[in-house]
CSV table of C-alpha atoms in Angstrom, one decimal:
chain,number,residue,atom,x,y,z
P,170,UNK,CA,31.1,67.3,-76.0
P,171,UNK,CA,32.9,70.5,-75.3
P,172,UNK,CA,32.1,71.7,-71.8
P,173,UNK,CA,33.3,74.2,-69.2
P,174,UNK,CA,32.4,73.6,-65.6
P,175,UNK,CA,33.1,76.1,-62.8
P,176,UNK,CA,33.1,75.6,-59.1
P,177,UNK,CA,32.0,76.6,-56.6
P,178,UNK,CA,28.7,78.0,-57.9
P,179,UNK,CA,28.9,80.7,-55.3
P,180,UNK,CA,31.3,81.8,-52.6
P,181,UNK,CA,31.2,84.2,-49.7
P,182,UNK,CA,34.4,85.5,-48.1
P,183,UNK,CA,35.4,88.3,-45.8
P,184,UNK,CA,37.2,91.4,-47.1
P,185,UNK,CA,41.0,90.9,-47.1
P,186,UNK,CA,40.8,87.1,-47.5
P,187,UNK,CA,42.1,85.2,-50.5
P,188,UNK,CA,40.1,82.8,-52.6
P,189,UNK,CA,40.4,80.5,-55.5
P,190,UNK,CA,37.9,79.7,-58.2
P,191,UNK,CA,38.1,76.6,-60.3
P,192,UNK,CA,37.4,75.9,-64.0
P,193,UNK,CA,37.5,72.4,-65.6
P,194,UNK,CA,37.1,72.0,-69.3
P,195,UNK,CA,36.8,69.2,-71.8
P,196,UNK,CA,37.4,71.4,-74.8
P,197,UNK,CA,39.9,69.9,-77.3
P,198,UNK,CA,41.8,71.0,-79.2
P,199,UNK,CA,42.2,74.1,-77.1
P,200,UNK,CA,43.3,77.6,-78.2
P,201,UNK,CA,43.0,79.8,-75.2
P,202,UNK,CA,41.2,80.3,-71.9
P,203,UNK,CA,39.9,83.6,-70.5
P,204,UNK,CA,38.6,84.7,-67.2
P,205,UNK,CA,36.0,87.5,-67.2
P,206,UNK,CA,34.6,89.5,-64.3
P,207,UNK,CA,30.9,90.5,-64.5
P,208,UNK,CA,29.5,93.0,-62.1
P,209,UNK,CA,25.8,92.7,-61.5
P,210,UNK,CA,23.9,94.1,-64.4
P,211,UNK,CA,27.0,94.9,-66.4
P,212,UNK,CA,28.9,93.4,-69.3
P,213,UNK,CA,31.8,91.0,-68.7
P,214,UNK,CA,35.2,92.5,-68.6
P,215,UNK,CA,38.3,90.4,-69.5
P,216,UNK,CA,40.7,89.8,-66.6
P,217,UNK,CA,43.2,87.4,-68.1
P,218,UNK,CA,43.9,85.3,-71.2
P,219,UNK,CA,46.2,82.3,-71.5
P,220,UNK,CA,47.1,80.2,-74.4
P,221,UNK,CA,47.8,76.4,-74.0
P,222,UNK,CA,51.5,77.1,-73.5
P,223,UNK,CA,51.1,79.5,-70.6
P,224,UNK,CA,50.9,78.4,-67.0
P,225,UNK,CA,50.1,81.6,-65.2
P,226,UNK,CA,49.0,85.1,-65.9
P,227,UNK,CA,48.5,87.9,-63.4
P,228,UNK,CA,46.4,91.1,-63.5
P,229,UNK,CA,46.9,93.0,-60.3
P,230,UNK,CA,45.4,91.0,-57.4
P,231,UNK,CA,44.1,88.4,-59.9
P,232,UNK,CA,46.2,85.4,-60.9
P,233,UNK,CA,45.1,82.8,-63.3
P,234,UNK,CA,46.8,79.4,-63.6
P,235,UNK,CA,46.4,76.8,-66.3
P,236,UNK,CA,47.2,73.1,-66.5
P,237,UNK,CA,46.6,72.0,-70.0
P,238,UNK,CA,47.4,68.4,-69.2
P,239,UNK,CA,44.6,68.1,-66.6
P,240,UNK,CA,42.4,70.7,-68.4
P,241,UNK,CA,42.0,72.8,-65.3
P,242,UNK,CA,42.3,76.5,-64.6
P,243,UNK,CA,42.0,78.5,-61.4
P,244,UNK,CA,41.6,82.2,-60.7
P,245,UNK,CA,43.2,83.3,-57.4
P,246,UNK,CA,42.1,86.6,-55.8
P,247,UNK,CA,44.4,88.0,-53.3
P,248,UNK,CA,43.5,90.4,-50.5
P,249,UNK,CA,39.9,90.6,-51.6
P,250,UNK,CA,38.0,93.9,-51.7
P,251,UNK,CA,34.3,94.7,-51.6
P,252,UNK,CA,34.6,95.6,-55.3
P,253,UNK,CA,35.6,92.1,-56.1
P,254,UNK,CA,31.9,91.0,-55.5
P,255,UNK,CA,30.9,89.9,-59.0
P,256,UNK,CA,30.5,86.8,-61.1
P,257,UNK,CA,33.6,85.3,-62.6
P,258,UNK,CA,33.3,83.5,-65.8
P,259,UNK,CA,35.7,81.0,-67.4
P,260,UNK,CA,35.6,81.0,-71.2
P,261,UNK,CA,37.4,78.5,-73.4
P,262,UNK,CA,38.1,78.9,-77.1
P,263,UNK,CA,38.6,75.7,-79.1
P,264,UNK,CA,41.3,75.7,-81.8
P,265,UNK,CA,39.0,76.7,-84.7
P,266,UNK,CA,40.9,79.4,-86.6
P,267,UNK,CA,38.8,82.0,-88.2
P,268,UNK,CA,35.6,80.7,-86.7
P,269,UNK,CA,33.9,82.2,-83.7
P,270,UNK,CA,33.5,79.5,-81.1
P,271,UNK,CA,33.7,80.2,-77.4
P,272,UNK,CA,32.5,77.9,-74.6
P,273,UNK,CA,31.2,79.7,-71.6
P,274,UNK,CA,31.1,78.4,-68.0
P,275,UNK,CA,28.1,79.3,-65.9
P,276,UNK,CA,30.3,81.4,-63.6
P,277,UNK,CA,31.1,81.6,-59.9
P,278,UNK,CA,29.2,84.3,-57.9
P,279,UNK,CA,31.6,85.8,-55.4
P,280,UNK,CA,30.4,88.0,-52.5
P,281,UNK,CA,32.9,89.8,-50.4
P,282,UNK,CA,31.6,91.0,-47.0
P,283,UNK,CA,33.0,93.8,-44.9
G,169,UNK,CA,33.5,102.8,-71.1
G,170,UNK,CA,34.2,99.7,-73.2
G,171,UNK,CA,33.6,101.4,-76.6
G,172,UNK,CA,30.6,99.2,-77.3
G,173,UNK,CA,27.4,101.1,-77.0
G,174,UNK,CA,24.0,99.5,-76.4
G,175,UNK,CA,20.7,101.3,-76.3
G,176,UNK,CA,18.4,101.5,-74.6
G,177,UNK,CA,19.7,100.5,-71.2
G,178,UNK,CA,16.3,99.5,-69.9
G,179,UNK,CA,13.2,98.4,-71.7
G,180,UNK,CA,9.8,97.4,-70.3
G,181,UNK,CA,7.2,96.1,-72.6
G,182,UNK,CA,4.1,93.8,-72.6
G,183,UNK,CA,3.8,90.2,-73.8
G,184,UNK,CA,3.2,89.9,-77.5
G,185,UNK,CA,5.0,93.1,-78.4
G,186,UNK,CA,8.1,93.7,-80.5
G,187,UNK,CA,11.2,95.5,-79.5
G,188,UNK,CA,14.5,96.5,-81.2
G,189,UNK,CA,17.8,96.6,-79.4
G,190,UNK,CA,20.7,98.5,-80.8
G,191,UNK,CA,24.4,98.0,-80.7
G,192,UNK,CA,27.3,100.1,-82.0
G,193,UNK,CA,30.5,98.2,-82.0
G,194,UNK,CA,33.9,99.5,-80.9
G,195,UNK,CA,35.6,101.7,-83.5
G,196,UNK,CA,37.4,99.5,-86.0
G,197,UNK,CA,35.6,96.3,-85.0
G,198,UNK,CA,33.8,94.4,-87.8
G,199,UNK,CA,32.1,91.6,-85.8
G,200,UNK,CA,29.1,91.9,-83.6
G,201,UNK,CA,27.9,89.2,-81.2
G,202,UNK,CA,24.6,89.1,-79.4
G,203,UNK,CA,24.1,87.2,-76.1
G,204,UNK,CA,21.1,86.6,-73.8
G,205,UNK,CA,21.6,86.3,-70.0
G,206,UNK,CA,18.5,85.3,-68.0
G,207,UNK,CA,18.4,85.8,-64.3
G,208,UNK,CA,21.2,83.9,-62.6
G,209,UNK,CA,22.0,82.1,-65.8
G,210,UNK,CA,25.1,82.0,-68.0
G,211,UNK,CA,25.6,83.9,-71.2
G,212,UNK,CA,23.8,82.3,-74.1
G,213,UNK,CA,25.2,83.1,-77.6
G,214,UNK,CA,22.5,84.1,-80.0
G,215,UNK,CA,24.1,85.2,-83.3
G,216,UNK,CA,27.2,86.8,-84.9
G,217,UNK,CA,27.5,89.2,-87.8
G,218,UNK,CA,30.7,90.1,-89.5
G,219,UNK,CA,30.9,93.1,-91.9
G,220,UNK,CA,27.2,92.9,-92.6
G,221,UNK,CA,26.9,89.1,-93.1
G,222,UNK,CA,25.6,86.5,-90.7
G,223,UNK,CA,28.6,84.5,-89.5
G,224,UNK,CA,27.5,82.2,-86.8
G,225,UNK,CA,24.2,81.2,-85.1
G,226,UNK,CA,23.6,80.0,-81.6
G,227,UNK,CA,20.5,79.3,-79.7
G,228,UNK,CA,18.4,82.1,-81.3
G,229,UNK,CA,14.7,81.7,-81.3
G,230,UNK,CA,12.8,82.1,-84.6
G,231,UNK,CA,10.9,85.0,-83.0
G,232,UNK,CA,14.3,86.8,-82.8
G,233,UNK,CA,16.2,88.2,-85.7
G,234,UNK,CA,19.2,90.5,-86.1
G,235,UNK,CA,21.0,92.4,-88.8
G,236,UNK,CA,24.2,94.4,-89.2
G,237,UNK,CA,24.1,97.6,-91.2
G,238,UNK,CA,26.7,99.1,-93.5
G,239,UNK,CA,27.8,101.4,-90.8
G,240,UNK,CA,28.4,98.2,-88.7
G,241,UNK,CA,25.9,98.9,-86.0
G,242,UNK,CA,23.6,96.0,-85.3
G,243,UNK,CA,20.0,95.6,-84.2
G,244,UNK,CA,18.4,92.6,-82.5
G,245,UNK,CA,14.7,92.4,-83.1
G,246,UNK,CA,12.6,90.4,-80.6
G,247,UNK,CA,9.0,89.8,-81.5
G,248,UNK,CA,5.9,88.1,-80.0
G,249,UNK,CA,7.6,88.6,-76.6
G,250,UNK,CA,7.0,86.2,-73.8
G,251,UNK,CA,7.6,86.6,-70.1
G,252,UNK,CA,10.6,84.2,-70.4
G,253,UNK,CA,12.3,86.6,-72.8
G,254,UNK,CA,13.0,88.9,-69.8
G,255,UNK,CA,16.7,89.0,-69.6
G,256,UNK,CA,19.9,91.1,-70.1
G,257,UNK,CA,20.9,91.3,-73.7
G,258,UNK,CA,24.6,91.9,-74.4
G,259,UNK,CA,26.3,92.9,-77.5
G,260,UNK,CA,30.1,92.3,-78.0
G,261,UNK,CA,32.4,93.3,-80.8
G,262,UNK,CA,35.7,92.1,-82.2
G,263,UNK,CA,38.0,93.2,-85.0
G,264,UNK,CA,38.1,89.7,-86.7
G,265,UNK,CA,35.7,87.0,-87.7
G,266,UNK,CA,36.6,84.5,-85.0
G,267,UNK,CA,37.4,86.7,-82.0
G,268,UNK,CA,40.9,85.2,-81.9
G,269,UNK,CA,42.0,88.1,-79.7
G,270,UNK,CA,38.9,88.2,-77.6
G,271,UNK,CA,36.1,90.7,-77.8
G,272,UNK,CA,34.6,93.6,-75.9
G,273,UNK,CA,31.2,93.6,-74.3
G,274,UNK,CA,28.7,96.5,-74.0
G,275,UNK,CA,26.9,97.2,-70.8
G,276,UNK,CA,23.7,95.5,-71.9
G,277,UNK,CA,20.0,96.2,-72.3
G,278,UNK,CA,17.8,95.0,-69.6
G,279,UNK,CA,14.5,93.8,-71.1
G,280,UNK,CA,11.5,93.2,-68.8
G,281,UNK,CA,8.4,91.7,-70.3
G,282,UNK,CA,5.3,92.1,-68.2
């Protein structure tokens, strides 16, 4: 069964600290993996997208890594800011060309404290 | 502004009632996707339309229905509402059938059933 699991479920850090969020998936065959940021009460916004052949992708202070062999991805946030407080969702797309099929993780809720 | 417009932003209604949520996709996008997100839950895919035709179906209740009009805007109809239908409803759009290149979310409609 295709699944996407994220950990931790929630995380609290102090402003300025770094953190890493994890995503494990069992989706196969695999097309791409995305990380989304969702502010409370808002729609998700794409942070990064990686295909199976990519190992890392950065977007400012956000860096995503992918290990397709172990089916693991991580999102590293550097020098966190209060505005980073949000849910971070890992989304995996199976290799089903022309057909919509995305598998969503349940997200990690990050809280950055001053 | 993501380019995907959802109205209304907030809706409060009583149990047993019927409501209609509206979504205008990003200019040039032909696919519309509807999602439900209950409190502290992940995004649940409901249904997809592509250029007016139903393309994919997720966990959509029989009390819910949707359609996409010739101008590509979409409406999600929720009837015989129950307290458990209270949630954020998101619409997303993509240019293609399978969201190969990702999709863009609107800011959502918050439905409260009392």
